[in-house]
């Protein structure tokens, strides 16, 4: 897949593209913490105080007190026993799979699961089956076929990034046997969903030791890295059994210091989530009024598929003319001519949201939800 043209983000909600300043609904920096002045200050202070790199694995001589501080902050944020820090969200799924390899009889993967979960499933040393996308009845059908001694692992995104839909985690857990486990990649739900930003499990009101989640620090938290949050035993198993964890140089220290600040900001400033929810509601209501039905939830992602390749090109041009960068995605199992994914942030203005809605409504029924 060829790379897209490079973009330069400018301000909180714009990019420079071909010499023009365009409103930006791409990326998934939902609170624009990547450009927040306090996060940037923490990054600079981290470089000045700690340098860039520990240059060794945490299992050897590369551990640092900042890593533990961030893990404790994440465990408090998500109300879990422990958190384990990894170098990326993608790596978090791989490390978890390595930590439980050989412990499950079957793994069940959502048909539209993120590629990191697909790659992780290959490390489990068990039979891997696919169930229909967001379909608890199909998952139950698979689970009923298992023998009495089976131990299944269910793997799914929490918030699916192609269209903002949510996995029915409550129904998955009710279908799971006592010895089963549910792994949720909540890269896009963590920080954005739930009353306190704990993500998709909080939105469903779930507290269950059979649920473990991974996420990325590059979305809502605006920095970089990934983590596993769950029980102390689950994180300890990752420390001892994952070769990715033990053999990998961890995050640069300035990024860890910046992530500590972003976690603190999301805990302290509820207005960030309130603005994100208000912006999400404003855009989705405008689309519903214009007879374009987005996903019926408060996730900050809208995915739309143009009916034809020609319409995709036409809509991209219309967005550009209206001063909006066209986030046309050709990735993740979509149609050959791609789909448009619009990621809403807390910092978008009402005028930007209304302009976007107007352009999309003008395309009418030639757009369908992903």
Coordinates of C-alpha atoms in Angstrom, one line a residue:
X1 CA 0.0 0.0 0.0
X2 CA 1.6 3.3 -1.0
X3 CA 1.9 6.0 1.6
X4 CA -0.3 9.0 1.5
X5 CA 1.1 12.5 1.0
X6 CA 2.7 14.0 4.1
X7 CA 0.7 16.4 6.3
X8 CA 1.8 19.0 8.7
X9 CA -0.5 19.6 11.6
X10 CA -0.9 23.2 12.5
X11 CA -2.9 24.7 15.4
X12 CA -5.2 22.2 17.2
X13 CA -7.6 21.3 14.4
X14 CA -5.9 22.1 11.1
X15 CA -3.3 20.7 8.7
X16 CA -1.2 22.1 5.9
X17 CA -1.8 20.3 2.6
X18 CA -0.5 21.4 -0.7
X19 CA 0.0 24.9 0.6
X20 CA -3.5 25.2 2.1
X21 CA -4.7 25.2 5.7
X22 CA -7.5 22.7 6.0
X23 CA -9.7 21.6 8.9
X24 CA -8.6 18.2 10.0
X25 CA -10.9 15.3 11.0
X26 CA -8.2 12.7 10.4
X27 CA -6.1 11.0 13.0
X28 CA -7.4 10.0 16.3
X29 CA -6.0 12.6 18.7
X30 CA -9.4 13.0 20.3
X31 CA -8.5 15.7 22.8
X32 CA -5.6 17.2 20.8
X33 CA -3.3 16.4 23.8
X34 CA -0.5 15.9 21.3
X35 CA -0.3 19.6 21.0
X36 CA -1.4 20.6 24.5
X37 CA 1.0 23.1 26.0
X38 CA 1.3 21.2 29.4
X39 CA 2.0 17.9 27.7
X40 CA 4.6 19.5 25.5
X41 CA 6.2 21.1 28.5
X42 CA 6.3 17.7 30.2
X43 CA 8.0 16.3 27.1
X44 CA 10.7 19.0 27.2
X45 CA 11.3 18.6 30.9
X46 CA 11.5 14.9 30.6
X47 CA 14.3 15.2 28.0
X48 CA 16.2 17.7 30.1
X49 CA 15.9 15.7 33.3
X50 CA 16.2 12.1 32.1
X51 CA 17.6 12.1 28.6
X52 CA 16.1 10.2 25.7
X53 CA 16.6 6.5 26.1
X54 CA 17.4 3.9 28.7
X55 CA 19.0 1.8 26.0
X56 CA 18.2 -1.5 27.5
X57 CA 15.3 -3.8 28.3
X58 CA 13.4 -3.2 31.6
X59 CA 14.2 -6.9 32.4
X60 CA 17.9 -6.1 32.4
X61 CA 19.4 -2.7 33.2
X62 CA 16.8 -0.4 31.5
X63 CA 14.2 -0.1 34.2
X64 CA 13.4 3.5 35.4
X65 CA 11.1 4.9 38.0
X66 CA 9.1 6.8 35.4
X67 CA 7.8 3.6 33.9
X68 CA 6.5 2.5 37.3
X69 CA 4.9 5.9 37.9
X70 CA 3.1 5.8 34.6
X71 CA 1.9 2.2 35.2
X72 CA 0.5 3.2 38.6
X73 CA -1.2 6.2 37.1
X74 CA -2.8 4.1 34.4
X75 CA -4.0 1.5 36.9
X76 CA -5.6 4.3 38.9
X77 CA -7.2 5.8 35.8
X78 CA -8.7 2.5 34.7
X79 CA -9.5 1.2 38.2
X80 CA -7.6 -2.0 37.7
X81 CA -5.1 -3.8 39.9
X82 CA -2.1 -3.3 37.6
X83 CA -1.0 -1.9 34.3
X84 CA 1.9 -3.0 32.1
X85 CA 3.6 -0.5 29.8
X86 CA 4.6 -1.5 26.3
X87 CA 6.3 0.4 23.4
X88 CA 3.0 0.6 21.4
X89 CA -0.6 -0.4 21.4
X90 CA 0.1 -2.9 18.7
X91 CA 2.9 -4.4 20.8
X92 CA 0.5 -4.7 23.8
X93 CA -1.6 -7.3 22.0
X94 CA 1.4 -9.3 20.9
X95 CA 2.9 -9.2 24.4
X96 CA -0.4 -10.4 26.0
X97 CA -0.7 -13.3 23.5
X98 CA 2.9 -14.3 24.3
X99 CA 2.1 -14.2 28.0
X100 CA -0.9 -16.6 27.7
X101 CA 0.4 -18.8 24.8
X102 CA -0.7 -22.5 25.4
X103 CA -3.2 -21.6 28.1
X104 CA -6.4 -21.5 25.9
X105 CA -8.0 -24.3 23.9
X106 CA -9.6 -22.0 21.4
X107 CA -9.5 -18.3 20.4
X108 CA -12.5 -16.5 18.8
X109 CA -11.7 -13.4 16.8
X110 CA -14.2 -10.8 15.6
X111 CA -14.4 -10.8 11.8
X112 CA -13.3 -7.1 11.7
X113 CA -10.8 -7.2 14.5
X114 CA -7.8 -4.9 14.3
X115 CA -4.7 -6.4 12.6
X116 CA -2.8 -6.4 15.9
X117 CA -5.3 -8.8 17.3
X118 CA -5.0 -11.0 14.2
X119 CA -1.3 -11.1 14.5
X120 CA -1.5 -11.8 18.2
X121 CA -3.9 -14.7 17.6
X122 CA -1.1 -16.5 15.7
X123 CA 1.0 -16.5 18.9
X124 CA -1.5 -18.3 21.1
X125 CA -0.7 -21.9 20.1
X126 CA -4.4 -22.9 19.9
X127 CA -7.1 -23.2 17.3
X128 CA -8.3 -19.7 16.1
X129 CA -11.8 -19.3 14.8
X130 CA -13.6 -16.2 13.5
X131 CA -17.1 -15.1 14.5
X132 CA -19.4 -12.7 12.7
X133 CA -18.7 -9.0 13.3
X134 CA -20.3 -7.8 16.6
X135 CA -22.6 -10.8 16.7
X136 CA -23.0 -12.4 20.2
X137 CA -25.4 -15.0 18.8
X138 CA -22.8 -16.3 16.4
X139 CA -20.2 -16.3 19.2
X140 CA -22.6 -18.3 21.4
X141 CA -23.1 -20.8 18.6
X142 CA -19.3 -21.3 18.5
X143 CA -19.0 -21.6 22.2
X144 CA -21.8 -24.2 22.5
X145 CA -19.8 -26.5 20.4
X146 CA -16.8 -26.6 22.8
X147 CA -16.2 -29.5 25.1
X148 CA -16.6 -29.3 28.9
X149 CA -12.9 -28.8 29.5
X150 CA -12.4 -26.1 26.9
X151 CA -11.0 -22.7 27.8
X152 CA -11.8 -20.0 25.2
X153 CA -10.3 -16.6 24.6
X154 CA -12.5 -14.0 22.8
X155 CA -10.6 -11.2 21.1
X156 CA -12.3 -8.0 19.9
X157 CA -11.9 -4.3 19.5
X158 CA -14.0 -2.3 22.0
X159 CA -14.7 0.6 19.6
X160 CA -14.2 -0.3 16.0
X161 CA -12.2 2.5 14.3
X162 CA -13.6 2.1 10.8
X163 CA -17.1 3.4 11.8
X164 CA -17.3 4.0 15.5
X165 CA -19.4 1.0 16.3
X166 CA -19.1 -0.8 19.7
X167 CA -18.6 -4.4 20.5
X168 CA -21.4 -5.8 22.7
X169 CA -19.0 -6.7 25.5
X170 CA -21.7 -7.4 28.1
X171 CA -23.2 -10.1 25.9
X172 CA -19.8 -11.6 25.2
X173 CA -19.1 -11.9 28.9
X174 CA -22.4 -13.4 29.6
X175 CA -21.7 -16.1 26.9
X176 CA -18.2 -16.9 28.2
X177 CA -17.7 -19.9 30.5
X178 CA -16.2 -19.3 33.9
X179 CA -12.7 -20.2 32.7
X180 CA -12.9 -18.1 29.6
X181 CA -11.3 -14.7 29.0
X182 CA -12.2 -11.6 27.0
X183 CA -9.4 -9.5 25.5
X184 CA -10.6 -6.1 24.4
X185 CA -8.3 -3.8 22.3
X186 CA -9.8 -0.5 23.5
X187 CA -7.4 1.8 21.6
X188 CA -10.1 4.2 20.6
X189 CA -12.5 3.8 23.6
X190 CA -9.9 4.3 26.3
X191 CA -10.1 8.0 27.4
X192 CA -13.1 8.8 25.3
X193 CA -15.9 6.6 26.5
X194 CA -17.5 6.1 29.9
X195 CA -18.3 8.6 32.6
X196 CA -14.7 8.9 33.7
X197 CA -13.0 7.9 30.4
X198 CA -12.2 4.3 31.3
X199 CA -13.4 3.2 28.0
X200 CA -15.8 0.7 26.5
X201 CA -16.0 -1.6 29.6
X202 CA -17.0 1.3 31.7
X203 CA -19.7 2.3 29.2
X204 CA -21.2 -1.1 29.6
X205 CA -20.8 -1.1 33.4
X206 CA -18.4 -4.1 33.4
X207 CA -16.1 -5.1 36.2
X208 CA -15.1 -8.7 35.6
X209 CA -11.7 -10.5 36.2
X210 CA -12.4 -12.3 32.9
X211 CA -11.9 -9.1 31.0
X212 CA -8.4 -7.7 30.2
X213 CA -7.9 -4.8 27.9
X214 CA -5.1 -3.3 25.9
X215 CA -4.9 0.2 24.5
X216 CA -2.7 2.8 22.8
X217 CA -1.4 6.0 24.4
X218 CA -1.3 7.6 20.9
X219 CA -5.1 8.2 20.6
X220 CA -7.0 9.9 23.5
X221 CA -3.8 10.4 25.5
X222 CA -2.0 12.1 22.6
X223 CA 1.5 10.7 23.2
X224 CA 2.8 7.2 22.3
X225 CA 3.1 3.8 23.7
X226 CA 0.6 1.1 24.8
X227 CA -0.4 -0.8 27.9
X228 CA -2.2 -3.8 29.3
X229 CA -4.5 -3.2 32.2
X230 CA -6.0 -6.1 34.2
X231 CA -5.2 -8.1 37.3
X232 CA -1.8 -8.3 38.9
X233 CA -1.4 -11.9 37.7
X234 CA -2.1 -11.0 34.1
X235 CA 0.5 -8.2 34.1
X236 CA 3.1 -10.3 36.0
X237 CA 2.6 -13.1 33.4
X238 CA 3.4 -10.6 30.7
X239 CA 6.6 -9.5 32.5
X240 CA 7.8 -13.1 32.8
X241 CA 6.5 -14.8 29.6
X242 CA 6.5 -12.2 26.9
X243 CA 9.8 -12.1 24.9
X244 CA 8.6 -8.9 23.3
X245 CA 8.5 -7.2 26.8
X246 CA 11.8 -8.7 28.1
X247 CA 13.7 -8.1 24.9
X248 CA 12.4 -4.7 23.9
X249 CA 13.8 -1.3 24.7
X250 CA 10.9 0.6 26.4
X251 CA 9.5 4.0 25.6
X252 CA 11.7 7.0 25.5
X253 CA 11.6 8.7 28.9
X254 CA 10.4 12.1 27.6
X255 CA 7.3 10.4 26.1
X256 CA 6.7 8.7 29.5
X257 CA 6.9 12.0 31.3
X258 CA 4.5 13.5 28.7
X259 CA 2.1 10.6 29.1
X260 CA 2.0 11.1 32.9
X261 CA 0.8 14.6 32.2
X262 CA -1.8 13.6 29.7
X263 CA -3.2 11.0 32.1
X264 CA -3.4 13.6 34.8
X265 CA -5.1 16.1 32.5
X266 CA -7.8 13.6 31.5
X267 CA -8.4 12.7 35.1
X268 CA -8.7 16.3 36.3
X269 CA -10.4 18.1 33.4
X270 CA -13.8 16.7 32.8
X271 CA -14.6 19.5 30.4
X272 CA -12.4 17.7 27.8
X273 CA -14.8 14.7 27.6
X274 CA -17.8 17.0 27.9
X275 CA -16.7 19.0 24.8
X276 CA -15.9 15.8 22.9
X277 CA -19.4 14.4 23.7
X278 CA -21.1 17.6 22.8
X279 CA -19.2 17.8 19.5
X280 CA -20.0 14.2 18.7
X281 CA -23.7 14.7 19.4
X282 CA -23.8 17.9 17.3
X283 CA -22.3 16.3 14.2
X284 CA -24.3 13.0 14.5
X285 CA -27.6 14.8 15.1
X286 CA -27.0 17.0 12.0
X287 CA -26.3 13.9 9.9
X288 CA -29.4 12.2 11.2
X289 CA -31.4 15.3 10.4
X290 CA -29.9 15.1 6.9
X291 CA -30.9 11.4 6.6
X292 CA -27.4 10.1 6.9
X293 CA -27.6 7.7 9.9
X294 CA -24.3 7.4 11.8
X295 CA -23.6 4.8 14.5
X296 CA -26.2 5.1 17.3
X297 CA -23.8 5.7 20.1
X298 CA -21.5 8.5 21.5
X299 CA -18.3 7.3 20.0
X300 CA -16.3 10.1 18.3
X301 CA -15.9 8.3 14.9
X302 CA -18.1 8.6 11.8
X303 CA -17.4 6.2 8.9
X304 CA -19.1 6.6 5.6
X305 CA -18.7 4.6 2.4
X306 CA -19.3 6.3 -1.0
X307 CA -21.4 4.3 -3.4
X308 CA -18.8 4.5 -6.2
X309 CA -15.2 5.3 -6.9
X310 CA -16.3 8.4 -8.8
X311 CA -18.4 9.6 -5.8
X312 CA -15.4 9.1 -3.5
X313 CA -13.3 11.4 -5.7
X314 CA -16.2 13.9 -6.0
X315 CA -16.7 14.0 -2.2
X316 CA -13.0 14.4 -1.6
X317 CA -13.0 17.5 -3.9
X318 CA -16.1 18.9 -2.2
X319 CA -14.5 18.6 1.2
X320 CA -11.3 20.2 0.0
X321 CA -13.3 23.1 -1.5
X322 CA -15.1 23.6 1.8
X323 CA -11.7 23.8 3.6
X324 CA -11.7 20.3 5.0
X325 CA -9.0 17.8 4.5
X326 CA -10.6 14.6 3.0
X327 CA -9.8 11.6 5.2
X328 CA -10.3 8.9 2.6
X329 CA -9.1 5.6 4.0
X330 CA -8.1 2.6 1.9
X331 CA -7.3 0.2 4.6
X332 CA -8.7 -2.4 7.0
X333 CA -10.9 -4.5 4.7
X334 CA -13.0 -1.7 3.2
X335 CA -14.2 -1.3 -0.4
X336 CA -11.7 -0.9 -3.2
X337 CA -12.5 2.8 -3.5
X338 CA -12.1 3.3 0.2
X339 CA -14.2 5.0 2.9
X340 CA -14.2 8.3 4.7
X341 CA -13.5 8.2 8.5
X342 CA -14.1 11.4 10.4
X343 CA -12.6 11.5 13.9
X344 CA -14.2 14.2 16.1
X345 CA -12.2 16.0 18.7
X346 CA -13.0 18.1 21.7
X347 CA -11.3 21.0 20.0
X348 CA -13.3 21.2 16.8
X349 CA -15.4 24.3 16.6
X350 CA -19.2 24.4 15.9
X351 CA -18.5 26.0 12.5
X352 CA -16.1 23.2 11.5
X353 CA -18.6 20.6 12.5
X354 CA -21.5 22.3 10.7
X355 CA -19.5 22.7 7.6
X356 CA -18.5 19.1 7.6
X357 CA -22.2 18.0 8.1
X358 CA -23.3 20.3 5.2
X359 CA -20.9 18.7 2.8
X360 CA -21.8 15.2 3.8
X361 CA -25.5 15.9 3.6
X362 CA -25.1 17.3 0.1
X363 CA -23.9 13.9 -1.0
X364 CA -27.2 12.5 0.2
X365 CA -28.1 8.9 -0.1
X366 CA -24.9 8.1 -2.1
X367 CA -23.2 7.7 1.3
X368 CA -23.8 4.7 3.5
X369 CA -22.5 3.9 7.0
X370 CA -19.5 1.5 7.0

